[in-house]
PDB file of C-alpha atoms in Angstrom:
ATOM      1  CA  MET K  25     123.644 167.266  43.944  1.00 76.00           C
ATOM      2  CA  SER K  26     122.692 163.729  42.929  1.00 87.00           C
ATOM      3  CA  GLN K  27     124.562 161.741  40.263  1.00 84.00           C
ATOM      4  CA  ASP K  28     121.637 162.290  37.872  1.00 87.00           C
ATOM      5  CA  GLY K  29     121.625 166.021  38.671  1.00 94.00           C
ATOM      6  CA  ASP K  30     125.360 166.246  38.050  1.00 96.00           C
ATOM      7  CA  ARG K  31     125.051 164.402  34.748  1.00 96.00           C
ATOM      8  CA  GLN K  32     122.278 166.751  33.629  1.00 96.00           C
ATOM      9  CA  ALA K  33     124.400 169.745  34.632  1.00 97.00           C
ATOM     10  CA  LEU K  34     127.356 168.390  32.623  1.00 98.00           C
ATOM     11  CA  GLN K  35     125.137 167.914  29.587  1.00 97.00           C
ATOM     12  CA  ASP K  36     123.819 171.464  30.034  1.00 97.00           C
ATOM     13  CA  VAL K  37     127.396 172.809  29.934  1.00 98.00           C
ATOM     14  CA  MET K  38     128.022 171.075  26.613  1.00 98.00           C
ATOM     15  CA  LEU K  39     124.682 172.177  25.161  1.00 97.00           C
ATOM     16  CA  SER K  40     125.433 175.739  26.247  1.00 98.00           C
ATOM     17  CA  TYR K  41     128.881 175.399  24.617  1.00 98.00           C
ATOM     18  CA  ALA K  42     127.285 174.378  21.303  1.00 98.00           C
ATOM     19  CA  ALA K  43     124.517 176.982  21.418  1.00 98.00           C
ATOM     20  CA  ALA K  44     127.004 179.729  22.256  1.00 98.00           C
ATOM     21  CA  VAL K  45     129.176 178.878  19.232  1.00 98.00           C
ATOM     22  CA  ASP K  46     126.194 178.743  16.888  1.00 98.00           C
ATOM     23  CA  ASP K  47     124.736 181.989  18.305  1.00 98.00           C
ATOM     24  CA  ARG K  48     128.182 183.684  18.345  1.00 98.00           C
ATOM     25  CA  ASP K  49     127.673 184.430  22.043  1.00 98.00           C
ATOM     26  CA  MET K  50     131.284 184.470  23.166  1.00 98.00           C
ATOM     27  CA  ALA K  51     130.498 185.549  26.749  1.00 98.00           C
ATOM     28  CA  ARG K  52     128.290 182.485  27.143  1.00 98.00           C
ATOM     29  CA  TYR K  53     130.937 180.328  25.471  1.00 98.00           C
ATOM     30  CA  ARG K  54     133.678 181.627  27.795  1.00 98.00           C
ATOM     31  CA  ALA K  55     131.477 180.900  30.826  1.00 98.00           C
ATOM     32  CA  CYS K  56     131.603 177.176  29.990  1.00 98.00           C
ATOM     33  CA  PHE K  57     135.333 176.980  30.799  1.00 98.00           C
ATOM     34  CA  ALA K  58     137.534 177.057  33.879  1.00 98.00           C
ATOM     35  CA  ASP K  59     140.079 179.883  33.643  1.00 98.00           C
ATOM     36  CA  ASP K  60     143.011 177.507  33.106  1.00 98.00           C
ATOM     37  CA  ALA K  61     141.239 175.125  30.722  1.00 98.00           C
ATOM     38  CA  GLU K  62     143.409 173.017  28.438  1.00 98.00           C
ATOM     39  CA  ILE K  63     142.269 172.570  24.822  1.00 98.00           C
ATOM     40  CA  VAL K  64     143.644 169.664  22.771  1.00 98.00           C
ATOM     41  CA  GLY K  65     143.137 168.478  19.200  1.00 97.00           C
ATOM     42  CA  PHE K  66     141.675 171.617  17.640  1.00 96.00           C
ATOM     43  CA  GLY K  67     144.994 172.337  15.955  1.00 92.00           C
ATOM     44  CA  GLU K  68     148.594 171.311  16.259  1.00 93.00           C
ATOM     45  CA  ALA K  69     149.255 173.086  19.550  1.00 96.00           C
ATOM     46  CA  THR K  70     147.590 172.629  22.913  1.00 97.00           C
ATOM     47  CA  ILE K  71     145.949 175.852  24.080  1.00 98.00           C
ATOM     48  CA  THR K  72     145.891 176.756  27.763  1.00 98.00           C
ATOM     49  CA  GLY K  73     143.537 179.383  29.126  1.00 98.00           C
ATOM     50  CA  ALA K  74     139.858 180.006  28.531  1.00 98.00           C
ATOM     51  CA  ASP K  75     140.358 183.608  27.399  1.00 98.00           C
ATOM     52  CA  THR K  76     142.947 182.606  24.794  1.00 98.00           C
ATOM     53  CA  TRP K  77     140.739 179.766  23.571  1.00 98.00           C
ATOM     54  CA  THR K  78     137.612 181.918  23.363  1.00 98.00           C
ATOM     55  CA  ALA K  79     139.444 184.574  21.340  1.00 98.00           C
ATOM     56  CA  SER K  80     140.746 181.856  18.994  1.00 97.00           C
ATOM     57  CA  VAL K  81     137.261 180.425  18.440  1.00 98.00           C
ATOM     58  CA  GLU K  82     135.808 183.880  17.820  1.00 98.00           C
ATOM     59  CA  SER K  83     138.465 184.485  15.167  1.00 97.00           C
ATOM     60  CA  GLN K  84     137.914 181.081  13.534  1.00 96.00           C
ATOM     61  CA  LEU K  85     134.156 181.650  13.304  1.00 97.00           C
ATOM     62  CA  GLU K  86     134.748 184.594  10.956  1.00 97.00           C
ATOM     63  CA  ALA K  87     135.194 182.064   8.123  1.00 96.00           C
ATOM     64  CA  PHE K  88     131.594 180.829   8.440  1.00 97.00           C
ATOM     65  CA  SER K  89     128.246 182.468   7.780  1.00 97.00           C
ATOM     66  CA  ALA K  90     126.535 179.894  10.015  1.00 97.00           C
ATOM     67  CA  THR K  91     127.305 176.818  12.100  1.00 98.00           C
ATOM     68  CA  GLN K  92     125.236 174.114  13.757  1.00 98.00           C
ATOM     69  CA  HIS K  93     126.622 171.744  16.372  1.00 98.00           C
ATOM     70  CA  LEU K  94     124.511 168.638  16.975  1.00 98.00           C
ATOM     71  CA  MET K  95     125.448 166.905  20.219  1.00 97.00           C
ATOM     72  CA  SER K  96     124.759 163.344  21.307  1.00 96.00           C
ATOM     73  CA  PRO K  97     123.746 162.352  24.804  1.00 94.00           C
ATOM     74  CA  GLN K  98     126.836 162.042  26.964  1.00 95.00           C
ATOM     75  CA  LEU K  99     128.523 159.095  28.520  1.00 97.00           C
ATOM     76  CA  ALA K 100     129.570 160.765  31.785  1.00 97.00           C
ATOM     77  CA  THR K 101     131.367 159.718  34.952  1.00 97.00           C
ATOM     78  CA  VAL K 102     131.210 161.853  38.099  1.00 97.00           C
ATOM     79  CA  SER K 103     133.630 161.509  40.999  1.00 97.00           C
ATOM     80  CA  GLY K 104     133.129 164.160  43.653  1.00 96.00           C
ATOM     81  CA  ASP K 105     134.030 167.557  42.198  1.00 97.00           C
ATOM     82  CA  GLN K 106     135.517 166.116  39.017  1.00 98.00           C
ATOM     83  CA  ALA K 107     133.830 164.538  36.029  1.00 98.00           C
ATOM     84  CA  SER K 108     134.562 163.340  32.531  1.00 98.00           C
ATOM     85  CA  ALA K 109     132.317 162.852  29.531  1.00 98.00           C
ATOM     86  CA  ARG K 110     132.332 161.594  25.986  1.00 98.00           C
ATOM     87  CA  THR K 111     130.054 163.582  23.671  1.00 98.00           C
ATOM     88  CA  ASP K 112     129.749 162.831  19.979  1.00 98.00           C
ATOM     89  CA  VAL K 113     129.191 165.817  17.701  1.00 98.00           C
ATOM     90  CA  GLN K 114     128.269 166.544  14.123  1.00 98.00           C
ATOM     91  CA  ALA K 115     129.171 170.123  13.269  1.00 98.00           C
ATOM     92  CA  LEU K 116     128.028 171.827  10.082  1.00 98.00           C
ATOM     93  CA  HIS K 117     129.912 174.934   8.956  1.00 98.00           C
ATOM     94  CA  VAL K 118     128.575 177.079   6.080  1.00 98.00           C
ATOM     95  CA  LEU K 119     131.573 178.715   4.436  1.00 97.00           C
ATOM     96  CA  LYS K 120     131.414 182.450   3.710  1.00 96.00           C
ATOM     97  CA  ASP K 121     131.863 183.719   0.174  1.00 91.00           C
ATOM     98  CA  THR K 122     130.688 180.459  -1.413  1.00 92.00           C
ATOM     99  CA  ASP K 123     127.420 179.343  -2.932  1.00 90.00           C
ATOM    100  CA  GLY K 124     126.480 177.483   0.232  1.00 89.00           C
ATOM    101  CA  ALA K 125     129.478 175.176   0.556  1.00 97.00           C
ATOM    102  CA  VAL K 126     129.276 173.224   3.804  1.00 98.00           C
ATOM    103  CA  PHE K 127     132.138 171.728   5.789  1.00 97.00           C
ATOM    104  CA  THR K 128     130.894 168.894   8.016  1.00 98.00           C
ATOM    105  CA  LEU K 129     132.840 167.483  10.944  1.00 98.00           C
ATOM    106  CA  TRP K 130     132.070 164.228  12.736  1.00 98.00           C
ATOM    107  CA  ALA K 131     133.938 164.027  16.012  1.00 98.00           C
ATOM    108  CA  THR K 132     134.013 163.078  19.656  1.00 98.00           C
ATOM    109  CA  TYR K 133     134.618 165.497  22.500  1.00 98.00           C
ATOM    110  CA  LEU K 134     136.485 164.024  25.465  1.00 98.00           C
ATOM    111  CA  THR K 135     135.887 166.545  28.216  1.00 98.00           C
ATOM    112  CA  ASP K 136     137.017 166.779  31.832  1.00 98.00           C
ATOM    113  CA  PHE K 137     135.018 169.029  34.145  1.00 98.00           C
ATOM    114  CA  VAL K 138     135.598 170.577  37.554  1.00 98.00           C
ATOM    115  CA  ARG K 139     132.882 171.707  39.928  1.00 98.00           C
ATOM    116  CA  THR K 140     133.287 175.377  40.903  1.00 98.00           C
ATOM    117  CA  GLY K 141     131.270 177.835  42.944  1.00 97.00           C
ATOM    118  CA  GLU K 142     129.591 178.770  39.652  1.00 97.00           C
ATOM    119  CA  GLY K 143     128.784 175.161  38.717  1.00 97.00           C
ATOM    120  CA  TRP K 144     130.514 172.706  36.427  1.00 98.00           C
ATOM    121  CA  LYS K 145     133.223 174.113  34.119  1.00 98.00           C
ATOM    122  CA  ILE K 146     135.278 172.536  31.350  1.00 98.00           C
ATOM    123  CA  ALA K 147     138.823 171.905  32.625  1.00 98.00           C
ATOM    124  CA  ARG K 148     140.153 169.951  29.629  1.00 98.00           C
ATOM    125  CA  HIS K 149     138.514 169.612  26.231  1.00 98.00           C
ATOM    126  CA  GLU K 150     139.817 167.304  23.510  1.00 98.00           C
ATOM    127  CA  LEU K 151     138.577 166.941  19.947  1.00 98.00           C
ATOM    128  CA  VAL K 152     138.927 163.512  18.318  1.00 98.00           C
ATOM    129  CA  VAL K 153     138.098 163.847  14.629  1.00 98.00           C
ATOM    130  CA  ARG K 154     136.204 160.886  13.140  1.00 98.00           C
ATOM    131  CA  GLY K 155     135.760 162.316   9.645  1.00 98.00           C
ATOM    132  CA  THR K 156     135.167 165.419   7.550  1.00 98.00           C
ATOM    133  CA  GLN K 157     133.443 166.281   4.308  1.00 98.00           C
ATOM    134  CA  GLN K 158     133.057 169.439   2.262  1.00 96.00           C
ATOM    135  CA  THR K 159     130.193 169.782  -0.187  1.00 94.00           C
ATOM    136  CA  PRO K 160     130.122 172.470  -2.868  1.00 88.00           C
TER     137      PRO K 160
END
């Protein structure tokens, strides 16, 4: 695959990641990750393993009636069967059992990918929080 094709494929993984969260499609979400993916910055502890991470996200989503993840174009580097990308995100989370309170997150994803027989997969995913806001 060409560099441009690889970069498009990496962006597609991240767009699929965001769409899967917002659609609550956990099978699609899980498919974005390598089995031994490492997840950093989404809490105090590093999480290892795509199944563990997917179950954690599914549980966390129970607090929200809706979410929307808006992703920026990526700044990606590809080197053979490995790649890394910076993707900025604005994530809106509508809190359940409120009169429409919204928690907004501004952040950057620092993501390492590995090429597999099934395409590019997330090998390491780090959240760098830039700011948050909750509106009533």
